PDB file of C-alpha atoms in Angstrom:
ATOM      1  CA  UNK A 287     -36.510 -20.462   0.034  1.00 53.00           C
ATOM      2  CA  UNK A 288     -37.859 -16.783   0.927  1.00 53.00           C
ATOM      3  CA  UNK A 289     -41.221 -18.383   1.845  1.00 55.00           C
ATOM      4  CA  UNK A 290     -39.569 -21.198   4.507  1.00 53.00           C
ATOM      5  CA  UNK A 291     -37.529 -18.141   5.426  1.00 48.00           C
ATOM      6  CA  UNK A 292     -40.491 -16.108   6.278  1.00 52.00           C
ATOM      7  CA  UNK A 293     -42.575 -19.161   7.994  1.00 62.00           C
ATOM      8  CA  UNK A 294     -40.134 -21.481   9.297  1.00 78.00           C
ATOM      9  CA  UNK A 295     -38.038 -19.649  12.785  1.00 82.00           C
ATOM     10  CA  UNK A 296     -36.377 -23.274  12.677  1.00 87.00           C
ATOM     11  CA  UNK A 297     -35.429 -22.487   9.085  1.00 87.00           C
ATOM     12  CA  UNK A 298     -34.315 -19.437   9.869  1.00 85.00           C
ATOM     13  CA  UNK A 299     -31.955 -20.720  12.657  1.00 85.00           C
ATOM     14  CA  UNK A 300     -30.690 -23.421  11.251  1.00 88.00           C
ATOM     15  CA  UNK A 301     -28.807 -21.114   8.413  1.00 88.00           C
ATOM     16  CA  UNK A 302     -27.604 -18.822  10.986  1.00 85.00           C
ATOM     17  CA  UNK A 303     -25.954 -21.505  13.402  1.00 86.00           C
ATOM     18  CA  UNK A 304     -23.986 -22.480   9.642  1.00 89.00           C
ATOM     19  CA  UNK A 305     -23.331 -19.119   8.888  1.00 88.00           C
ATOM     20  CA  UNK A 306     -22.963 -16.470  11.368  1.00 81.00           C
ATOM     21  CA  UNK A 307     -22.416 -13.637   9.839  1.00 84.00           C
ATOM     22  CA  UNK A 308     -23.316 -12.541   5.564  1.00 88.00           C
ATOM     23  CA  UNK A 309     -21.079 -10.445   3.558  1.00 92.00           C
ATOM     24  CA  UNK A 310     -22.819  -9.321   0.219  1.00 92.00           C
ATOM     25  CA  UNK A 311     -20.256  -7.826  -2.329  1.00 93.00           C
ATOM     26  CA  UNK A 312     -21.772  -5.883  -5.562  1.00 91.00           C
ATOM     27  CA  UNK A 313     -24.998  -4.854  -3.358  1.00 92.00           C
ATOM     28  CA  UNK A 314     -25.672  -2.474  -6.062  1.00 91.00           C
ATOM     29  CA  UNK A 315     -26.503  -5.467  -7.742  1.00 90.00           C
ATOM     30  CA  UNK A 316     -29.425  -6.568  -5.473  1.00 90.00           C
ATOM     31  CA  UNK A 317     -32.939  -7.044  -6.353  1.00 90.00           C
ATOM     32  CA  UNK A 318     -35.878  -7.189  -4.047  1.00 91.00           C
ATOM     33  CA  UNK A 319     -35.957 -10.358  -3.849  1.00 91.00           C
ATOM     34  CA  UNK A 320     -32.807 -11.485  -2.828  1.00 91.00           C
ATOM     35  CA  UNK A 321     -32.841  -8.036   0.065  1.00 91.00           C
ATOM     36  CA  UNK A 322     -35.503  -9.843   1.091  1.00 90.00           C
ATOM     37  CA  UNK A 323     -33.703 -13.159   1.632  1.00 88.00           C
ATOM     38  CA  UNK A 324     -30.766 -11.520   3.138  1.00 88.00           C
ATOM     39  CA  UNK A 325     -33.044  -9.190   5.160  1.00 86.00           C
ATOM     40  CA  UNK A 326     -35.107 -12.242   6.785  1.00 85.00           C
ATOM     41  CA  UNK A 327     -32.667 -14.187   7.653  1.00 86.00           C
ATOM     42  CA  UNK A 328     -30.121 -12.042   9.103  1.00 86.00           C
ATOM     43  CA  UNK A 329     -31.400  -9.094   9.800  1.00 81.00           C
ATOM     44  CA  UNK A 330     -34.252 -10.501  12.123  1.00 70.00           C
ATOM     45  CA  UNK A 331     -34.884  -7.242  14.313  1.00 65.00           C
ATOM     46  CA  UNK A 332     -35.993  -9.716  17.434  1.00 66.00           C
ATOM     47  CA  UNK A 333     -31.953 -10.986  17.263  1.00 64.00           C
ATOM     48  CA  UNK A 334     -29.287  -9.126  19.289  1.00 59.00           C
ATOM     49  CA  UNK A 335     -26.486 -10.867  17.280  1.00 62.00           C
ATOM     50  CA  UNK A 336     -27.398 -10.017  13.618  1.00 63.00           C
ATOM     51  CA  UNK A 337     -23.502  -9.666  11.686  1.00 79.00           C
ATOM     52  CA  UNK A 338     -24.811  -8.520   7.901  1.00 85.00           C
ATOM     53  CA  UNK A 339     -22.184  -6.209   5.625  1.00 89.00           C
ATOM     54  CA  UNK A 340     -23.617  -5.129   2.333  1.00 91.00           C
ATOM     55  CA  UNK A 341     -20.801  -4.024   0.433  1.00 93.00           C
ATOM     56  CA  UNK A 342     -21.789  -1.830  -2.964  1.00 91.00           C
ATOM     57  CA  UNK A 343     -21.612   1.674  -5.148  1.00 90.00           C
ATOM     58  CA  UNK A 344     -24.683   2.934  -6.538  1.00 88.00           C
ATOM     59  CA  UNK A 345     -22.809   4.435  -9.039  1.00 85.00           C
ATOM     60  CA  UNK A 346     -21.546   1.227 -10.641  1.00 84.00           C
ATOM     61  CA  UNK A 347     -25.334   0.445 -10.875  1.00 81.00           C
ATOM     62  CA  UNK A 348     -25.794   1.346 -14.630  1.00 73.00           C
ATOM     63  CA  UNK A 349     -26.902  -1.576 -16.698  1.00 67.00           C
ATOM     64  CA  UNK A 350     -29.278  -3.020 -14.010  1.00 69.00           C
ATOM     65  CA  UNK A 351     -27.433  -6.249 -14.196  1.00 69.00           C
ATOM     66  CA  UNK A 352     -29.193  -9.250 -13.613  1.00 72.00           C
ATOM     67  CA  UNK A 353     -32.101  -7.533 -12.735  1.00 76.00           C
ATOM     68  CA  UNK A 354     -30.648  -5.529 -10.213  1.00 81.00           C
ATOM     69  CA  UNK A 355     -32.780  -2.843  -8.514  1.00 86.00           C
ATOM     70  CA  UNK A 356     -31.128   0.339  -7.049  1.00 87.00           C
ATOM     71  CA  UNK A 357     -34.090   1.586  -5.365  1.00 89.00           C
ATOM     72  CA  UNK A 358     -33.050  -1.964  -3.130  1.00 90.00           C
ATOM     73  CA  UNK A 359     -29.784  -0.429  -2.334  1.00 90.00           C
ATOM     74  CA  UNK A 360     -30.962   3.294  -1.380  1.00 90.00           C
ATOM     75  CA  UNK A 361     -33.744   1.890   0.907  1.00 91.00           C
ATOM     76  CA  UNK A 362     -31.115  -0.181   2.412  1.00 90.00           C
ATOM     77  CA  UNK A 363     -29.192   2.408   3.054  1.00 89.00           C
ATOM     78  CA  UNK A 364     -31.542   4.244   4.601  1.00 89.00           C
ATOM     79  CA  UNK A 365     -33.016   1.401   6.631  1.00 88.00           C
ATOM     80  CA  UNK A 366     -29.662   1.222   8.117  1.00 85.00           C
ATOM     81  CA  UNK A 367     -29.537   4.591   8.901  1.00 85.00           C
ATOM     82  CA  UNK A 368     -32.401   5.058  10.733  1.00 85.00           C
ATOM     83  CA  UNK A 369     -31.232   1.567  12.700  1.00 81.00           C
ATOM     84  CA  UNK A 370     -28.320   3.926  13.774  1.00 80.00           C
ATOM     85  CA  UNK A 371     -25.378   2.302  11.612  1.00 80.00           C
ATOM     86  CA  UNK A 372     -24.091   4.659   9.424  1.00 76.00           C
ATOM     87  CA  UNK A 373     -22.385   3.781   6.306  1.00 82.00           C
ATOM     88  CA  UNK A 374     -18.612   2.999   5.663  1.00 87.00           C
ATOM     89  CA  UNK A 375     -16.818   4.896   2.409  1.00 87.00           C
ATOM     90  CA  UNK A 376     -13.233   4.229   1.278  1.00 89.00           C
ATOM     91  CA  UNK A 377     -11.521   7.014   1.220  1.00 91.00           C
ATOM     92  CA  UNK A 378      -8.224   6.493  -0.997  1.00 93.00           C
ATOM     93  CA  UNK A 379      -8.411   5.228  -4.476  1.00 92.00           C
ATOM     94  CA  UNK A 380      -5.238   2.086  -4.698  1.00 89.00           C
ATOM     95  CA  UNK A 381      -5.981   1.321  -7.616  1.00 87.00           C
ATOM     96  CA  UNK A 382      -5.792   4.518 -10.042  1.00 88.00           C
ATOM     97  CA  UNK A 383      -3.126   6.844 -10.989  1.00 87.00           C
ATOM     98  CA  UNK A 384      -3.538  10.421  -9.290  1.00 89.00           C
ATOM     99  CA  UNK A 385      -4.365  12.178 -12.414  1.00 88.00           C
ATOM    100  CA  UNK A 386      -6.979   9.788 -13.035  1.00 90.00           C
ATOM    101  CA  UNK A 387      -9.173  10.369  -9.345  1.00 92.00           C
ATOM    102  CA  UNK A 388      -8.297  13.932  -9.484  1.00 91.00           C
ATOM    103  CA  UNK A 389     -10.271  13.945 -13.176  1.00 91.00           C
ATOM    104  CA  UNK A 390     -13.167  11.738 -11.963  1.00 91.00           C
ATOM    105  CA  UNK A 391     -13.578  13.633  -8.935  1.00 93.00           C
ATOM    106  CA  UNK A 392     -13.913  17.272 -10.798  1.00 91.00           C
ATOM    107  CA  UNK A 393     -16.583  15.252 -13.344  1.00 90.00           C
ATOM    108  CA  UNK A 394     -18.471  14.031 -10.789  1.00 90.00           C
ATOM    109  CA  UNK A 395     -19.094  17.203  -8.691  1.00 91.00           C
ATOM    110  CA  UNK A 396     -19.998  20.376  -8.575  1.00 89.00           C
ATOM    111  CA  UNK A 397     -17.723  23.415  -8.145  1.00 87.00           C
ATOM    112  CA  UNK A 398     -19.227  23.507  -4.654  1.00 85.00           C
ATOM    113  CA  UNK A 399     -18.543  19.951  -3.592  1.00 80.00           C
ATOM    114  CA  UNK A 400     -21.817  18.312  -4.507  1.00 86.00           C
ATOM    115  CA  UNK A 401     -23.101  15.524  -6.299  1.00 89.00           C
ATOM    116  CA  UNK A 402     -24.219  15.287  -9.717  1.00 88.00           C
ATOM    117  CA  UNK A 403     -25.878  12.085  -8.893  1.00 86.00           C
ATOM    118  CA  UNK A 404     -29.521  12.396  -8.704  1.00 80.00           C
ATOM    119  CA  UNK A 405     -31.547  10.193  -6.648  1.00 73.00           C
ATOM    120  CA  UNK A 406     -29.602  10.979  -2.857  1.00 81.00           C
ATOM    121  CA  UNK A 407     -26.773   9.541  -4.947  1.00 87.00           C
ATOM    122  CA  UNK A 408     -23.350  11.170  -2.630  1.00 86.00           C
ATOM    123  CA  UNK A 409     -20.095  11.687  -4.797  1.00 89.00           C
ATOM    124  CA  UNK A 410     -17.726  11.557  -1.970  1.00 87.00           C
ATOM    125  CA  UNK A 411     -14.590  13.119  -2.815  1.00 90.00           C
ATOM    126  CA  UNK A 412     -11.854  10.590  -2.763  1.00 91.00           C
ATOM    127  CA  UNK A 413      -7.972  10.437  -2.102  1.00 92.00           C
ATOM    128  CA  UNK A 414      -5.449   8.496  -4.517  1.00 89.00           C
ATOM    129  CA  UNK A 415      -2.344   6.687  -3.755  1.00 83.00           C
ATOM    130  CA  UNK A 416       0.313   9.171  -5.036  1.00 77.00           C
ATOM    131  CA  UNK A 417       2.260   5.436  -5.773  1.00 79.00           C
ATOM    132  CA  UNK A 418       0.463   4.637  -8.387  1.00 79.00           C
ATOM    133  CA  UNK A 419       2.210   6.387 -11.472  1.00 85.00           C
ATOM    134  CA  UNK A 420       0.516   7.464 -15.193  1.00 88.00           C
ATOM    135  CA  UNK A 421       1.960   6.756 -18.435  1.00 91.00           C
ATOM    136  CA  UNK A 422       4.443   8.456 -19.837  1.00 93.00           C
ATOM    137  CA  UNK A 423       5.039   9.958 -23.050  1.00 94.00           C
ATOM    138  CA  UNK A 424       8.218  11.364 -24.672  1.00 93.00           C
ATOM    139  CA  UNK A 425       7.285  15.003 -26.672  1.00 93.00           C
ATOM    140  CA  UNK A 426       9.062  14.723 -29.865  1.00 89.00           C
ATOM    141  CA  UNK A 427       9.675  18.271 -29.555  1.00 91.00           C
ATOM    142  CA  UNK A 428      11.556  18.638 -26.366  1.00 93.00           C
ATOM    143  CA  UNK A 429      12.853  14.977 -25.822  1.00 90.00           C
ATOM    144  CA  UNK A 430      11.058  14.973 -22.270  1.00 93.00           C
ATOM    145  CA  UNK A 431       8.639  12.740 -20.593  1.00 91.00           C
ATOM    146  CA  UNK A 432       5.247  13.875 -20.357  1.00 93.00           C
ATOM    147  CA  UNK A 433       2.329  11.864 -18.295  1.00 91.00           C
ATOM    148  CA  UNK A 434      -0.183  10.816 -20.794  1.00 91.00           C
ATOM    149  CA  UNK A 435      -3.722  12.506 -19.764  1.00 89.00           C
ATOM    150  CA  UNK A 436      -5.344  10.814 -17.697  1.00 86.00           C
ATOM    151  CA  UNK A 437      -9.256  11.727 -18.986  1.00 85.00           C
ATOM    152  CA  UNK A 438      -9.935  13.134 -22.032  1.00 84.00           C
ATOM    153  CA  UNK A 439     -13.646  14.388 -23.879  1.00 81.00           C
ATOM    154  CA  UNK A 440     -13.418  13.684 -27.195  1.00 77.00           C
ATOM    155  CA  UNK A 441     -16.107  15.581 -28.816  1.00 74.00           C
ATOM    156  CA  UNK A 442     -17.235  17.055 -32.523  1.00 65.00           C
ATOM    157  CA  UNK A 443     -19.413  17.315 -35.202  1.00 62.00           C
ATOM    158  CA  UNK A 444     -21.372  14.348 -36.375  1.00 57.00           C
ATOM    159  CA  UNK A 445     -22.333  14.130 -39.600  1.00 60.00           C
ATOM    160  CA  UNK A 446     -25.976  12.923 -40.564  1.00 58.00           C
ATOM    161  CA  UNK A 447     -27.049   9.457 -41.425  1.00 57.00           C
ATOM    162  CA  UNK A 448     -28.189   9.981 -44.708  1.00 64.00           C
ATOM    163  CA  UNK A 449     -32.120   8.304 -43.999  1.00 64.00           C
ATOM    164  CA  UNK A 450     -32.573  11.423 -41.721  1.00 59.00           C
ATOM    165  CA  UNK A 451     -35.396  13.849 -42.678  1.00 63.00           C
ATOM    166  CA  UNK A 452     -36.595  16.901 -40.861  1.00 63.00           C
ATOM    167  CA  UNK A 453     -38.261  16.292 -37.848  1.00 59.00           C
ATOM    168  CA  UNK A 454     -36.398  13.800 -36.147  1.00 56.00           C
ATOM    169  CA  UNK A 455     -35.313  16.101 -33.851  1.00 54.00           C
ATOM    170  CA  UNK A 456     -32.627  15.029 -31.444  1.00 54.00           C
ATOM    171  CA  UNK A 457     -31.896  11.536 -33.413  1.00 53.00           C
ATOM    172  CA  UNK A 458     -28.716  12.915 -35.710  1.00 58.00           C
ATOM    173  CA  UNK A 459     -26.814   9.642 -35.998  1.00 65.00           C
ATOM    174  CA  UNK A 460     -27.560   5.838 -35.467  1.00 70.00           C
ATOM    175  CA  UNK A 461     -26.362   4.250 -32.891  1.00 74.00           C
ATOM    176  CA  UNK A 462     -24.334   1.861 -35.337  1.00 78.00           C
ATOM    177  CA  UNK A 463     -22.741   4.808 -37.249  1.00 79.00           C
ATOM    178  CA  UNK A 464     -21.942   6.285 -33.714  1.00 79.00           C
ATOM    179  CA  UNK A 465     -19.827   3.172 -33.344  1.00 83.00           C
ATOM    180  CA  UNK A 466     -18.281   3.238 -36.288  1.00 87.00           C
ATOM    181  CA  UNK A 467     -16.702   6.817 -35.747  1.00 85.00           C
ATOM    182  CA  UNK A 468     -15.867   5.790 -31.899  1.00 88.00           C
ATOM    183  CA  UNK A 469     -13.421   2.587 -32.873  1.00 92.00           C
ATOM    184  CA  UNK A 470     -11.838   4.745 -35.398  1.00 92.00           C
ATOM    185  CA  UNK A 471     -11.248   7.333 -32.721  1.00 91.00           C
ATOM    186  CA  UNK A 472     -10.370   5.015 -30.230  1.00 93.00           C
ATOM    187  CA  UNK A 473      -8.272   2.947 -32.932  1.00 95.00           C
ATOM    188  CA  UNK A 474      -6.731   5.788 -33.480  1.00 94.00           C
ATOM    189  CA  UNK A 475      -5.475   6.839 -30.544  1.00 94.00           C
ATOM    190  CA  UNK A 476      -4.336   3.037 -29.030  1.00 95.00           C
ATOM    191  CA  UNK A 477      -2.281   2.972 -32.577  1.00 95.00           C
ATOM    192  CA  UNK A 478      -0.809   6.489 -31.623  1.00 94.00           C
ATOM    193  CA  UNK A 479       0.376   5.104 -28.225  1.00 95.00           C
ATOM    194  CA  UNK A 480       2.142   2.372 -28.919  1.00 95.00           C
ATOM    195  CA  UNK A 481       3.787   3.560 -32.523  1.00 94.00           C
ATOM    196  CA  UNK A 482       5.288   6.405 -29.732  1.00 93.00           C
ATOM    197  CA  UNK A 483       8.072   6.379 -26.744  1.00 94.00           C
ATOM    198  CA  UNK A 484       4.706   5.489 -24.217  1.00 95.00           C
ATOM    199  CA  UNK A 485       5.879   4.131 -20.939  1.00 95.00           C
ATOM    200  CA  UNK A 486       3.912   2.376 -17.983  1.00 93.00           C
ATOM    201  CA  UNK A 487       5.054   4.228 -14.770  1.00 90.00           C
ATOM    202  CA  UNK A 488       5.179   1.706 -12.914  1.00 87.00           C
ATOM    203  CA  UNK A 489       7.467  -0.377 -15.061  1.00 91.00           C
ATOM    204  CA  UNK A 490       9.561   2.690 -15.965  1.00 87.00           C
ATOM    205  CA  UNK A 491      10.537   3.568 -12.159  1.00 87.00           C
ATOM    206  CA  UNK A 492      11.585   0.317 -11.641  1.00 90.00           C
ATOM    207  CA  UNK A 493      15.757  -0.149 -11.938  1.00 90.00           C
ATOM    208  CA  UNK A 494      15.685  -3.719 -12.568  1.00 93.00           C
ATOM    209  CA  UNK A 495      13.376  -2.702 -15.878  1.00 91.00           C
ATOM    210  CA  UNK A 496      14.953  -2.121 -19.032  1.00 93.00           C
ATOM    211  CA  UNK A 497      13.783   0.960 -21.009  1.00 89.00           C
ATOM    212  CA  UNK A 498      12.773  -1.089 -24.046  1.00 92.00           C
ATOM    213  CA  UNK A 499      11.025  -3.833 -21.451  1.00 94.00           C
ATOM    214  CA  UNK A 500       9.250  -0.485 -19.393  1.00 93.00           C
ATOM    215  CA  UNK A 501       7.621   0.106 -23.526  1.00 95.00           C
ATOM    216  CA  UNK A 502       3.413   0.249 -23.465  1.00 96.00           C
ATOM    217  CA  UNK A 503       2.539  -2.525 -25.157  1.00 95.00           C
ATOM    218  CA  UNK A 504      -0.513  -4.184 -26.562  1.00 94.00           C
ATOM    219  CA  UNK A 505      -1.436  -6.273 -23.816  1.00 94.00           C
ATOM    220  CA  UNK A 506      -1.616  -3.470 -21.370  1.00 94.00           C
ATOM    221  CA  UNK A 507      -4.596  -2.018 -23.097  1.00 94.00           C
ATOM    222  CA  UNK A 508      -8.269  -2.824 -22.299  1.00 93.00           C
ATOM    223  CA  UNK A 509     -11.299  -1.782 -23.929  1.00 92.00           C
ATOM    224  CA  UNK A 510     -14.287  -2.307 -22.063  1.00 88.00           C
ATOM    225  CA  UNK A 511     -17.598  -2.636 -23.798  1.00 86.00           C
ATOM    226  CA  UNK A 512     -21.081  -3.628 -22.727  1.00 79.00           C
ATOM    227  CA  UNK A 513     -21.191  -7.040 -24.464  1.00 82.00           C
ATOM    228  CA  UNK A 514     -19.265  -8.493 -27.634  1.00 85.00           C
ATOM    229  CA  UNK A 515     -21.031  -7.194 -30.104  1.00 85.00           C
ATOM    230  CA  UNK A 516     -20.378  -3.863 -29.810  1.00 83.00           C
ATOM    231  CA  UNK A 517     -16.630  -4.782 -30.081  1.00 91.00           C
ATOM    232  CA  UNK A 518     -16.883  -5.317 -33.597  1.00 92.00           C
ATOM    233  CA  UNK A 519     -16.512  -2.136 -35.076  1.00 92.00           C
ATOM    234  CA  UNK A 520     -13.307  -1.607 -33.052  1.00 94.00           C
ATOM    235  CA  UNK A 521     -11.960  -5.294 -33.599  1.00 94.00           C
ATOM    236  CA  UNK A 522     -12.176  -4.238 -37.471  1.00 94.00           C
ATOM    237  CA  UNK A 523     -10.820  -1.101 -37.182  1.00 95.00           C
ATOM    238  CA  UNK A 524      -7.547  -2.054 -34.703  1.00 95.00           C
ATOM    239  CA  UNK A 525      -6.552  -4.884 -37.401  1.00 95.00           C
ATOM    240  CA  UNK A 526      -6.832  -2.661 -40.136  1.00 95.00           C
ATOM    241  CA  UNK A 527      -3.873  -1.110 -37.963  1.00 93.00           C
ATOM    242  CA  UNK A 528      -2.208  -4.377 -37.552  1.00 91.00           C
TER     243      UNK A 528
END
């Protein structure tokens, strides 16, 4: 396809009188290939009428998925800029709590409002959507409702794996026992949540919910993990908790 793109202008014209205009989602995702494709064919610099929106976040770029090449997306970027069309952010977060963009935000800049990204990576500071409500918690102590943190760094002391011998520098723990000691952490703390008075905001605001009915429960949990297998540990460990 890329080389009757390239060679054929009646190619090339037939796709755009079909479709007049490209929208790529997930151009983080993009490899140079494919920019190519999408480059050739609608981004002809002889046409007037080129309509191309390449919607992405380097940042989400961290597994190169299917091959995916962010060098692609930072040239693009920058070929666009020096065509004179400067980029598009979002500026409000709909879909978080407050807490939860407030805590991203501080980890992913510096005190003085940089990026920690390398690579001409921007962290653009973003707003939240104050609707959007945390969980709540009741404090056994007091009998109030707390919000639930939103971010948390669990951190500690890892024990070695017992084939380590002096010299191996850096490499303290496998990356098997590391999972092991996250599910039980992570175990942990889902098991603490729902055995407690935890509340989803949203449900809990709502008059027409019931206070039992506004309860976190399992279902409103998701663990995400790069790929199935290293859900097994934490499978194990959240049955041994029934």
């Amino acid at each position: 396809m890329l080389q009757s793109a390239q060679t054929s202008k009646a190619f090339r014209d037939s796709v755009r009188r079909q479709f007049r205009a490209v929208l790529v989602d997930e151009f983080q995702d993009t490899d140079e290939l494919q920019y190519s494709i999408f480059k050739t064919i609608f981004l002809d610099p002889e046409d007037n009428d080129e309509t191309a929106v390449f919607v992405g976040d380097p940042k989400q770029s961290i597994y190169r998925f299917r091959g995916a090449q962010i060098e692609v997306y930072l040239r693009a970027r920058d070929e666009a800029a020096r065509s004179g069309f400067a980029p598009w952010s979002l500026g409000t977060n709909y879909r978080s709590t407050p807490p939860a963009v407030d805590a991203v935000n501080v980890l992913f800049s510096t005190p003085d409002g940089a990026s920690r990204f390398s690579k001409g990576i921007s962290f653009p500071l973003v707003k939240s959507s104050a609707s959007r409500l945390p969980l709540f918690r009741k404090n056994p102590e007091s009998g109030k409702l707390e919000p639930v943190r939103a971010f948390e760094l669990w951190t500690g002391r890892w024990e070695a794996p017992s084939d380590w011998k002096e010299g191996d520098g850096e490499r303290l723990i496998k990356a098997d026992t590391a999972r092991e000691y996250e599910a039980r952490l992570i175990a942990s703390d889902i098991s603490s949540l729902l055995s407690s008075e935890t509340y989803v905001g949203a449900r809990f605001s709502d008059p027409g919910v019931s206070l039992e009915e506004a309860r976190l429960k399992p279902g409103d949990i998701a663990v995400l993990v790069r790929n199935h297998d290293n859900s097994a540990a934490l499978e194990r460990e959240l049955a041994a908790r029934g």
